[in-house]
Coordinates of C-alpha atoms and ligand atoms in Angstrom, one line a residue:
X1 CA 0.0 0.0 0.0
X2 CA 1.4 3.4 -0.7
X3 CA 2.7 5.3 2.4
X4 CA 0.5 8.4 1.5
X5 CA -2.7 5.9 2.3
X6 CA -1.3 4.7 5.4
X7 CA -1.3 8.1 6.7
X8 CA -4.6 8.7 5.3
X9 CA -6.2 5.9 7.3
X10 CA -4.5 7.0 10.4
X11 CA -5.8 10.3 9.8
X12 CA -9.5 9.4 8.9
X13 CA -9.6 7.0 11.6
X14 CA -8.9 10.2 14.1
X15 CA -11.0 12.3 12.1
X16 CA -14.0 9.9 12.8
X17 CA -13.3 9.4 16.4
X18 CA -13.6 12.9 17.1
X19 CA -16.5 13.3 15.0
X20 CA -18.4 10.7 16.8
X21 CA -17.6 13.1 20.0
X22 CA -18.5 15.8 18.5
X23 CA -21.9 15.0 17.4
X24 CA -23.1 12.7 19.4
X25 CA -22.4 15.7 22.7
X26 CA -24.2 18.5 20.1
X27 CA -27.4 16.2 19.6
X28 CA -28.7 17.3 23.2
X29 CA -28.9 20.9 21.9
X30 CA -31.7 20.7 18.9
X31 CA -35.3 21.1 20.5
X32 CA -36.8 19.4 17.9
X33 CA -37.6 18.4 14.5
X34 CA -40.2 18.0 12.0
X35 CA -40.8 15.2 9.3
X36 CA -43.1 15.1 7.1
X37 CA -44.6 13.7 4.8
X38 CA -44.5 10.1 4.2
X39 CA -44.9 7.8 6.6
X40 CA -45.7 3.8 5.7
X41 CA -45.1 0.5 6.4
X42 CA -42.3 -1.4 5.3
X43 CA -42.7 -5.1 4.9
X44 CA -39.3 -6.8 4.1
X45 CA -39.3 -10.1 2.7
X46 CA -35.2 -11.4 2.1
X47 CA -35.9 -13.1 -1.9
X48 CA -35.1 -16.6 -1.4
X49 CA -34.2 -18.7 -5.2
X50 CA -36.7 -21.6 -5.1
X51 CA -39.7 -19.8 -3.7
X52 CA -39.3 -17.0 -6.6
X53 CA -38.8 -19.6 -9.5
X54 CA -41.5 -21.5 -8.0
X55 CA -43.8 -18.8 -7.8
X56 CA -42.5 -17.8 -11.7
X57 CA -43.0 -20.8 -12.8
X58 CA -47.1 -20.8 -11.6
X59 CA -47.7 -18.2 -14.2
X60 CA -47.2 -16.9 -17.6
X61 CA -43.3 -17.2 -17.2
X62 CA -42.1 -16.1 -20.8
X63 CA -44.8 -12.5 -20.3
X64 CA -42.2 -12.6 -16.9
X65 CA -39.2 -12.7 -18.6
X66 CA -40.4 -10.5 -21.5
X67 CA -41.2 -7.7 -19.2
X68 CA -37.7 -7.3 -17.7
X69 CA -36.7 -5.1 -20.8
X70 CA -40.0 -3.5 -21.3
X71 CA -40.9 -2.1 -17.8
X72 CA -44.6 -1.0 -17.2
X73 CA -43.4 0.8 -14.6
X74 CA -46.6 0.1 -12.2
X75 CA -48.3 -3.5 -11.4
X76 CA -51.4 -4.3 -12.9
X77 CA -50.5 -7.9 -12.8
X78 CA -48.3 -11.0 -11.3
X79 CA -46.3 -11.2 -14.3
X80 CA -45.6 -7.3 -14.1
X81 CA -44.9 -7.8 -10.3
X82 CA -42.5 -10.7 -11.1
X83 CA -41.5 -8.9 -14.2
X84 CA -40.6 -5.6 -11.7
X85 CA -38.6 -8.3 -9.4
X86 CA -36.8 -9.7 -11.8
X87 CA -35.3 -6.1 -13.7
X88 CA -34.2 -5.0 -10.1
X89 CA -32.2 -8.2 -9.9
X90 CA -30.9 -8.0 -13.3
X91 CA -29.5 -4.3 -13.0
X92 CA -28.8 -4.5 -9.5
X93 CA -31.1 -1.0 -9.0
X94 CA -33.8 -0.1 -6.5
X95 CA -37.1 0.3 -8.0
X96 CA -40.5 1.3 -6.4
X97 CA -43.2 0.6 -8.6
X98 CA -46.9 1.0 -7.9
X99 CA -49.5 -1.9 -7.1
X100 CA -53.0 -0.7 -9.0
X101 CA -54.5 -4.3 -8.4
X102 CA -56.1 -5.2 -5.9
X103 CA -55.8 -9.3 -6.9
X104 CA -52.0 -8.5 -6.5
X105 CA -52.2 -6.5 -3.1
X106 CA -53.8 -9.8 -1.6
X107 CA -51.3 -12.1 -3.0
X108 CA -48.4 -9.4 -2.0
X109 CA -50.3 -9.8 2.1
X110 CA -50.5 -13.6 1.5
X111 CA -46.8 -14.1 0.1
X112 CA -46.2 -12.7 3.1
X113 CA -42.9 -11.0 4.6
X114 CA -39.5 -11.6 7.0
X115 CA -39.9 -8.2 8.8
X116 CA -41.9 -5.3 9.4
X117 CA -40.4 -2.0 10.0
X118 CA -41.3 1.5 10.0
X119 CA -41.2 3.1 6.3
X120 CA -41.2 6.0 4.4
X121 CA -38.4 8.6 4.5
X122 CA -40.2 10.5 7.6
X123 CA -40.9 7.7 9.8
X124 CA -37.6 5.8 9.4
X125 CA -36.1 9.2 10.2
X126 CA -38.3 9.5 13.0
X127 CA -37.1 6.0 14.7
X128 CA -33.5 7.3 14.1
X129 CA -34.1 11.2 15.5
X130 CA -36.2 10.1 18.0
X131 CA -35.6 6.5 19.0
X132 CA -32.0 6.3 18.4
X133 CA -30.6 9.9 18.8
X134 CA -33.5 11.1 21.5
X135 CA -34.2 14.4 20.0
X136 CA -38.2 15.7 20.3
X137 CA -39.2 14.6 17.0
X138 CA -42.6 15.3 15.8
X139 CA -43.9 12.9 12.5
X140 CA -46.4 13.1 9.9
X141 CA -48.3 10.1 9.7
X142 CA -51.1 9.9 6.9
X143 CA -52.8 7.3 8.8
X144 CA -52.2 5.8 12.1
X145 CA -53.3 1.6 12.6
X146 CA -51.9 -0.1 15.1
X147 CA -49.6 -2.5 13.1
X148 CA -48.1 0.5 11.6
X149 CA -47.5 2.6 15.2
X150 CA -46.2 -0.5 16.9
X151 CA -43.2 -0.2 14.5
X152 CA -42.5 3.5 16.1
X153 CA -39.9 2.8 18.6
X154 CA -40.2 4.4 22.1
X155 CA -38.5 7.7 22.8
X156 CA -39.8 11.1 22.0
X157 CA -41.6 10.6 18.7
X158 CA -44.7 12.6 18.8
X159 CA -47.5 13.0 16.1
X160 CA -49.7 15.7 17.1
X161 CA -53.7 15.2 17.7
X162 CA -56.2 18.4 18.2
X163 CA -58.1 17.5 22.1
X164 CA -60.7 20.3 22.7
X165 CA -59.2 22.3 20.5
X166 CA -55.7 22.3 21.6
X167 CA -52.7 21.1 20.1
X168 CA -51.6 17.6 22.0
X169 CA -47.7 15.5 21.3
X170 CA -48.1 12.3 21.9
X171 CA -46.3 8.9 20.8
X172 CA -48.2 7.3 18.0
X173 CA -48.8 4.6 19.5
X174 CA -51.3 6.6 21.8
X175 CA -52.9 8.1 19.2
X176 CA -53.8 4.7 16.9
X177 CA -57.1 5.0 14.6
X178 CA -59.3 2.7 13.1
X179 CA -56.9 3.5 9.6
X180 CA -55.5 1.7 6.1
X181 CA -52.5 0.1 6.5
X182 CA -50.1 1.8 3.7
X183 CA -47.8 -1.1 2.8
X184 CA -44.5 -1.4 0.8
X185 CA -43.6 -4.6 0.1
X186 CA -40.0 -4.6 -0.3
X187 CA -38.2 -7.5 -2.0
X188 CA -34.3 -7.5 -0.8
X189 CA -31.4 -9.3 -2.3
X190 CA -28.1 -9.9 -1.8
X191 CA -25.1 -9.2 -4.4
X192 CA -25.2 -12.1 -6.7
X193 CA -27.8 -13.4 -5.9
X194 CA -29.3 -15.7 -8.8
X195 CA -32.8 -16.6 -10.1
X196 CA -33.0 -18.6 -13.2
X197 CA -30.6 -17.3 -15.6
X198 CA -30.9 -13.5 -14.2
X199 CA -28.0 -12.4 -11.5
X200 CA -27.4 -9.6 -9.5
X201 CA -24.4 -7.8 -9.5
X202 CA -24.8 -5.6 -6.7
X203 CA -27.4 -5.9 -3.5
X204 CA -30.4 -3.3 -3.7
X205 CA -34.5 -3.9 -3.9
X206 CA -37.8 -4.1 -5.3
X207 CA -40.6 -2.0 -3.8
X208 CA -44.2 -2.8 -4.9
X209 CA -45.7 0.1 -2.9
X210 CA -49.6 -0.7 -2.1
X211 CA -50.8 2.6 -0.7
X212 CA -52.8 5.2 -1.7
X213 CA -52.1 8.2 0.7
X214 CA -48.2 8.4 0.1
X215 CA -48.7 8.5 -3.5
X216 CA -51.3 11.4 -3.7
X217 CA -48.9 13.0 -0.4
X218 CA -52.1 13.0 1.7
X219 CA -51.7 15.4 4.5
X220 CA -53.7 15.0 7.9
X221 CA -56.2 17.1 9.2
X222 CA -53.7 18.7 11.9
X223 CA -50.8 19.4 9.4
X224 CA -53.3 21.2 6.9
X225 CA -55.1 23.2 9.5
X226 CA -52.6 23.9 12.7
X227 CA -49.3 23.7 10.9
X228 CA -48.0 26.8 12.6
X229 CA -48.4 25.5 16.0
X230 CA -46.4 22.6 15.0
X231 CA -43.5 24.3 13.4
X232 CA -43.1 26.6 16.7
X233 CA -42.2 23.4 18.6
X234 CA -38.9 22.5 16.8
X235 CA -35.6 24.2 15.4
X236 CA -35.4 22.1 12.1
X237 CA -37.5 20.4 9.6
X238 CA -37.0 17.8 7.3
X239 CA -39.3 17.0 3.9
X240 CA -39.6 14.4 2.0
X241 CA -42.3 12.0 0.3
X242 CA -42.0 14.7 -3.3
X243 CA -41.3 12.1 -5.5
X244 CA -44.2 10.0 -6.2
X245 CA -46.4 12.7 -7.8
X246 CA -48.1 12.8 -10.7
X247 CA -48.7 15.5 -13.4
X248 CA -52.7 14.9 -13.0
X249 CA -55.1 12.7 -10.8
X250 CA -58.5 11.6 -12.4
X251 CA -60.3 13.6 -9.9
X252 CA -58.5 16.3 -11.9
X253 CA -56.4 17.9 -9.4
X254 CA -52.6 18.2 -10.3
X255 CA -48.9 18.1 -8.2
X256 CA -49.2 21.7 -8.6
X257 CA -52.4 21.8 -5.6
X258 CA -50.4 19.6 -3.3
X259 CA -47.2 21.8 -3.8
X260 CA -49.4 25.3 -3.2
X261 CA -50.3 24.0 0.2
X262 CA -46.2 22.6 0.4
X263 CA -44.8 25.6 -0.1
X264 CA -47.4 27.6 2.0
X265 CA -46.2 25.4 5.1
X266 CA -42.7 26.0 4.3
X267 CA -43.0 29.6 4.1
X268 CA -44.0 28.8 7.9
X269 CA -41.0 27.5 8.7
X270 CA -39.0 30.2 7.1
X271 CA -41.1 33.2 9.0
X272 CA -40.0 31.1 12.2
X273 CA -36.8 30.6 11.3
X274 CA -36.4 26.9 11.2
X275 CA -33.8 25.4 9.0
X276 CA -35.8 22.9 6.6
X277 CA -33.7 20.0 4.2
X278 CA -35.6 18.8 1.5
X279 CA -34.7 14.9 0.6
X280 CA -34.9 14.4 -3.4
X281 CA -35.8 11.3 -4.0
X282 CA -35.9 10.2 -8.0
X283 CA -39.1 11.9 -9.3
X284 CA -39.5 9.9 -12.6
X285 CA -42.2 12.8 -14.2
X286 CA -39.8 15.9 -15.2
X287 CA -42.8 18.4 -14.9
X288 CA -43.2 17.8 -11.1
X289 CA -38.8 17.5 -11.0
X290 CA -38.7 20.7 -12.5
X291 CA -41.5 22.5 -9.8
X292 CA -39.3 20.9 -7.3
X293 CA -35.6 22.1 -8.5
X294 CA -38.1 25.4 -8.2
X295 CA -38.9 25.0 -4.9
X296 CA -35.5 24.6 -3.3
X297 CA -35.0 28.7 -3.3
X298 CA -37.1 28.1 0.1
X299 CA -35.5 25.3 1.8
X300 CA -32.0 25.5 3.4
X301 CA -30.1 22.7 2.3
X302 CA -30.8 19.7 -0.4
X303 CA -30.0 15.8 0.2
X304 CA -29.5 13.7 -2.7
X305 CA -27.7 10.9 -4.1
X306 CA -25.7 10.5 -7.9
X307 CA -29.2 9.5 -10.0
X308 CA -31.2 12.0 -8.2
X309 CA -28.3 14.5 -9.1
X310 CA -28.0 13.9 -12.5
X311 CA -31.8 13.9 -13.1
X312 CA -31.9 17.5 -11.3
X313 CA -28.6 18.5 -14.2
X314 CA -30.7 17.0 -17.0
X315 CA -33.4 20.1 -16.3
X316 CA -30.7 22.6 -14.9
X317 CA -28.0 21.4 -17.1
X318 CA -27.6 19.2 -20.1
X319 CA -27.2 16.1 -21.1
X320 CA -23.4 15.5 -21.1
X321 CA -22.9 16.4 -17.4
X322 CA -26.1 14.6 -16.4
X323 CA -24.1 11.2 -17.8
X324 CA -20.8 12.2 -16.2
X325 CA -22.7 12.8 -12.8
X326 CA -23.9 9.6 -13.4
X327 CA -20.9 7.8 -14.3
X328 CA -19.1 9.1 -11.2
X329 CA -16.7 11.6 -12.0
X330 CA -16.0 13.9 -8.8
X331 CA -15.4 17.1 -11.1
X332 CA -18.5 16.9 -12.4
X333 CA -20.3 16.1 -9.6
X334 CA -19.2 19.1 -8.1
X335 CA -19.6 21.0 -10.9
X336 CA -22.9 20.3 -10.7
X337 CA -23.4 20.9 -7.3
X338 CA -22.0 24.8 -8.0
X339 CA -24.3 24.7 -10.7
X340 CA -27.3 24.0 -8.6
X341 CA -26.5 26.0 -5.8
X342 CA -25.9 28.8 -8.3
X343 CA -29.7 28.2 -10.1
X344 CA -31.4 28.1 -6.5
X345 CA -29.2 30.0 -4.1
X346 CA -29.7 27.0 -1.7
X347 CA -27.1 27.4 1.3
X348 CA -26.1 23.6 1.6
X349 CA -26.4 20.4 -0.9
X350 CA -25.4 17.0 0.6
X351 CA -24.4 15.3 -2.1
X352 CA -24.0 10.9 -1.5
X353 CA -22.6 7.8 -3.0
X354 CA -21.3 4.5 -2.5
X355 CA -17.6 5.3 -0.8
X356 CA -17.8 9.1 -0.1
X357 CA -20.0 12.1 0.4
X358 CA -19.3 15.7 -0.7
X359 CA -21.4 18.8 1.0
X360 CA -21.2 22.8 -0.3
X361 CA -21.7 25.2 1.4
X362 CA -22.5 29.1 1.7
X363 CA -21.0 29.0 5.2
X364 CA -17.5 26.9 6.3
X365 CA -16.6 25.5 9.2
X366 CA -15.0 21.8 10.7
X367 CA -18.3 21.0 11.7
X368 CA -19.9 20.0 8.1
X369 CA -17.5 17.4 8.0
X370 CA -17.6 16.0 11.3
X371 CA -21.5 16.2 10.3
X372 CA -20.3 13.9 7.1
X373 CA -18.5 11.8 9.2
X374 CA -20.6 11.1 11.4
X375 CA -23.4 10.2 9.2
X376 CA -20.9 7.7 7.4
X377 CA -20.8 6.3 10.7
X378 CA -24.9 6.0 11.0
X379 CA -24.9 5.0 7.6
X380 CA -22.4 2.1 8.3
X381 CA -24.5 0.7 11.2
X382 CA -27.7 0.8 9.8
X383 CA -25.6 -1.5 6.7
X384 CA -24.7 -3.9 9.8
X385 CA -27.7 -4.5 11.6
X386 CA -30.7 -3.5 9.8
X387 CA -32.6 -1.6 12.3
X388 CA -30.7 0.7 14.5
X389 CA -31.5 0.6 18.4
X390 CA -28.8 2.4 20.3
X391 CA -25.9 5.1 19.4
X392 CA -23.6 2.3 20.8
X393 CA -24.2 0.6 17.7
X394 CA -22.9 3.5 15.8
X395 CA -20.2 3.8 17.8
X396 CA -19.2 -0.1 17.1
X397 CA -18.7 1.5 13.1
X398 CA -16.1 3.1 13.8
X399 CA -14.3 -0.4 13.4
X400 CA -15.6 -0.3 9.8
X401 CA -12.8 0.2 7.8
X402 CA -12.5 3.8 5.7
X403 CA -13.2 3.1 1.8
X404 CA -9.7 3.7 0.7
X405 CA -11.0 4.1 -3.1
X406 CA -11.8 7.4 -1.9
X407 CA -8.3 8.3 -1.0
X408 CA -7.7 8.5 -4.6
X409 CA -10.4 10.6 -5.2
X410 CA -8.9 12.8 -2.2
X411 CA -5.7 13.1 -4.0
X412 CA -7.5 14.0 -7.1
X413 CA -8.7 16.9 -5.3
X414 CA -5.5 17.6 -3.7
X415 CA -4.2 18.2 -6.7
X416 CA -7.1 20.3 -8.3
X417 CA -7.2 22.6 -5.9
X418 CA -4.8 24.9 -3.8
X419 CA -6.5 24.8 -0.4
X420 CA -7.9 21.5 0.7
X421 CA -7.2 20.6 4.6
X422 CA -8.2 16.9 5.9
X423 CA -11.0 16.7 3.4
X424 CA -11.8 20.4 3.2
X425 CA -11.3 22.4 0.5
X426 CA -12.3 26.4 0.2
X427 CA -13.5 27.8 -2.1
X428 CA -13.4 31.2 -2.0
X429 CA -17.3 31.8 -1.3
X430 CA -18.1 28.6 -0.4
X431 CA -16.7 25.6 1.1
X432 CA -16.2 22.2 -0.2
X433 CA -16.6 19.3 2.0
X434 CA -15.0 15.4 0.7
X435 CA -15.0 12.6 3.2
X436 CA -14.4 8.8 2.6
X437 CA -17.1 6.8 3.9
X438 CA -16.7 3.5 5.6
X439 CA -18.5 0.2 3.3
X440 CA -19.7 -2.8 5.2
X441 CA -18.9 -5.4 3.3
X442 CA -22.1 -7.7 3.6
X443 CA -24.7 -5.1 4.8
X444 CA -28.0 -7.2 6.1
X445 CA -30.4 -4.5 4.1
X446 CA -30.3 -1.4 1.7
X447 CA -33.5 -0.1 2.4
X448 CA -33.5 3.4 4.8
X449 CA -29.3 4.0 4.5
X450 CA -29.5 7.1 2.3
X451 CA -32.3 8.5 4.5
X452 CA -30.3 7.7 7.4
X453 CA -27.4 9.4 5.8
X454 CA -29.2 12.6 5.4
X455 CA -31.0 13.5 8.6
X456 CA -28.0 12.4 10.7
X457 CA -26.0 15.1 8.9
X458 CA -28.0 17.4 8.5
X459 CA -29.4 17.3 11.9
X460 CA -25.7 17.1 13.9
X461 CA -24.3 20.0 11.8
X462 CA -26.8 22.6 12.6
X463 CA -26.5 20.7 16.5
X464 CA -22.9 21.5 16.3
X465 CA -23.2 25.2 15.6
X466 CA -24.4 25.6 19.1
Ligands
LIG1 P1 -29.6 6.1 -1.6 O1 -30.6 5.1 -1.3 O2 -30.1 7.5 -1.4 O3 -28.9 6.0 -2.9 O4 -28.5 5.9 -0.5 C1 -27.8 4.8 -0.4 C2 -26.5 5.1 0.2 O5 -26.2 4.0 1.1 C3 -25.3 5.0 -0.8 O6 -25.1 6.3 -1.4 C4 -24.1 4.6 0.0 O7 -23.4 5.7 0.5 C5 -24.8 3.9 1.2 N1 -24.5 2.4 1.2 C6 -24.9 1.4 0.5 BR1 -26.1 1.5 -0.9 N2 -24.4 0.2 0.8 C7 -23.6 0.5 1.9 C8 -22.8 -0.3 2.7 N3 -22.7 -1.6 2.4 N4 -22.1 0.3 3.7 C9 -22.2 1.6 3.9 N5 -23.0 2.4 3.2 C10 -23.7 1.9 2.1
LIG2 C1 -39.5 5.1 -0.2 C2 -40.3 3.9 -0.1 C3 -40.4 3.4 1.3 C4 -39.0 3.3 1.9 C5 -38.2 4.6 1.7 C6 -36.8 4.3 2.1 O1 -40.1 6.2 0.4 O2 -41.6 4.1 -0.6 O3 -41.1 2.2 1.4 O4 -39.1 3.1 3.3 O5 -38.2 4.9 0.3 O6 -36.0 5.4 1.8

């Protein structure tokens, strides 16, 4: 190994300790935070070879097979569902696709599932702010049964409820209704795994997402009505749930009516001055991407992840940087980064991928990467055991070794630019932020790591500033 990367590893490895320090003392100091909007349930069934081919083989297999390359993009059928299944295997990419039958939503609750966990970009950050990190965390559920609150973890999650006229926190699991159960039905598998003739090349998942309310962004009674007594309660706000809207719905209302009211709650948040982070998810339809890119002006910082970036360039920028994004060269990554915080004036974009993360800024400071760092750390337990229970367990990452593919990336950098200090590079009004994540080498899921990633540094940097 070259001597340069010895003392790189020694270096990150102090970096991270210290981070964990550093964060985990700030997390105390944030009175609270909102999520909203999607909350569901996940239910996580680990694909297993025979039972697939088995069920494949039951029906029209060749329609299965022929699917794969011709994606319907939604599930009207068992041969789409298997068809969806398959394609995610094949490519080794997470899909979501949407269940419109309802033959197929009782075979999806009959097939059955390993594990049931809180879903949805807002409650599995809720479980993690509140449950793991014990910061007042206040959740917008879109309905409330009892099989989906029982997955809320106890600690200071709180969705609020109007008593005689007054705004009431409690724990969801105080305030369960007679509701739907929104169900994702999330197919995991490992790298390589094989079915038939099709294998994976890298681990990831199939979502066949059975719920009505997330997709239209439903918003309860209390958030539509009383958001402003809910936004005085915390310092930051996270939003997320965008992604699944559609240009129009057959009652004739469009994205652009759930947006209005979006964008009225966040001006809220800005006339109280609490710092909001939008999480872009992919939004396949480009009219609603574009309304978002629009709407970041009024957020404070931006999370997203190598496709979601390039699909933001393809409307921002053109086509030739979107692919390069894509592909993975850092240059462009960033250049797209200044790009986009040059279109929307945006203070901070979080920018993730497998092996590092890389955050600008409109302010500087050591604490955006001890942010980084420490959400590598998050990111790393929540590869390791699934569902995260404790900050011990992110401590226990820090035995994770540091992606040292990164390092050449680092020295990439080093040599780009004049100024770059232990991952942080200035940029005369702004500051560039590189750090090498740490990879677990088998992780037990995928699903809930870039939300996880997001929040926890977002959340601990703004901690940090005191
Ligand atoms: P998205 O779902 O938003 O793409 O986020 C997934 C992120 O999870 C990746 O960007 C990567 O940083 C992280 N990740 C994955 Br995928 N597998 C991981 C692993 N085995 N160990 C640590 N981080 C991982
Ligand atoms: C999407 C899925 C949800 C999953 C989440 C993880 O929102 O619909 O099921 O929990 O992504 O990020």
């Amino acid at each position: 190994m070259k001597e340069s990367f010895k003392e790189k590893i020694r270096l990150w490895k102090d970096l991270y300790i210290r981070a964990f320090e550093n964060a985990t003392s700030a997390l105390p100091r944030v009175r609270g935070v909102l999520l909203a909007y999607n909350t569901n349930i996940d239910a996580i069934r680990y694909l297993d070879k025979e039972d697939l081919e088995r069920r494949i083989e039951q029906i029209d297999k060749e329609k299965v097979f022929s699917l794969i390359d011709s994606p319907p993009e939604r599930i009207t059928s068992l041969e789409e569902l298997f068809g969806g299944i398959l394609r995610s295997i094949k490519l080794g990419k997470a899909m979501e696709w949407f269940v419109e039958s309802e033959e197929v939503r009782e075979y999806l609750k009959e097939w059955g599932w390993d594990e049931l966990r809180i879903g949805g970009q807002a409650g599995i950050m809720a479980n993690l702010l509140g449950g793991v990190y014990r910061i007042p965390t206040i959740v917008h559920v879109p309905q409330n049964p009892k099989l989906q609150a029982d997955l809320f973890v106890d600690g200071p999650i709180f969705v609020p409820i109007f008593e005689n006229n007054e705004l009431k926190l409690v724990h969801p699991k105080e305030a369960v209704m007679t509701e739907e159960e929104l169900i994702h039905y999330i197919y995991e598998f490992p790298r390589g795994f094989q079915v038939f003739d099709v294998q994976a090349p890298r681990e990831n998942r199939f979502i066949a997402n059975a719920d009505d309310y997330n997709a239209r962004v439903y918003m309860r009674k209390e958030f539509r009505e009383y958001f402003k007594g809910i936004a005085e309660k915390v310092d930051l706000a996270v939003i997320s749930g965008l992604q699944v809207l559609k240009e129009y719905y057959p009652d004739g209302t469009t994205y652009k009516d759930v947006l209005e009211k979006v964008e009225s709650q966040l001006n809220i948040l800005n006339r109280l001055n609490v710092k909001s982070h939008f999480e872009f998810a992919y939004t396949a339809n480009e009219k609603v991407r574009e309304a978002l890119i629009g709407m970041l002006p009024k957020f404070t910082s931006v999370g997203l992840n190598e496709v979601e970036l390039s699909s933001v360039v393809q409307i921002i920028g053109d086509e030739s940087l979107a692919k390069e994004v894509l592909e993975g060269n850092v240059f462009s990554v960033i250049d797209a980064m200044n790009l986009l915080m040059d279109e929307t004036g945006i203070e901070r974009i979080h920018f993730h991928t497998y092996g590092y993360y890389i955050e600008l800024t409109q302010y500087r400071g050591e604490r955006i990467r001890d942010a980084l760092l420490f959400a590598a750390l998050a990111a790393a337990a929540k590869a390791m055991y699934g569902n995260l229970e404790n900050l011990s367990q992110v401590r226990n990452a820090l035995s994770v070794p540091t992606n040292e593919r990164a390092f050449i990336i680092e020295e990439e950098l080093e040599k780009e630019f004049a100024e770059v200090e232990n991952g942080i590079i200035d940029m005369t009004d702004r500051q560039l932020t590189f750090i090498p994540t740490k990879i677990v080498a088998s992780p037990k899921s995928t699903v809930g790591i870039g939300d996880t990633i997001s929040s926890s540094a977002f959340v601990s940097e703004f901690a940090m500033r005191g």
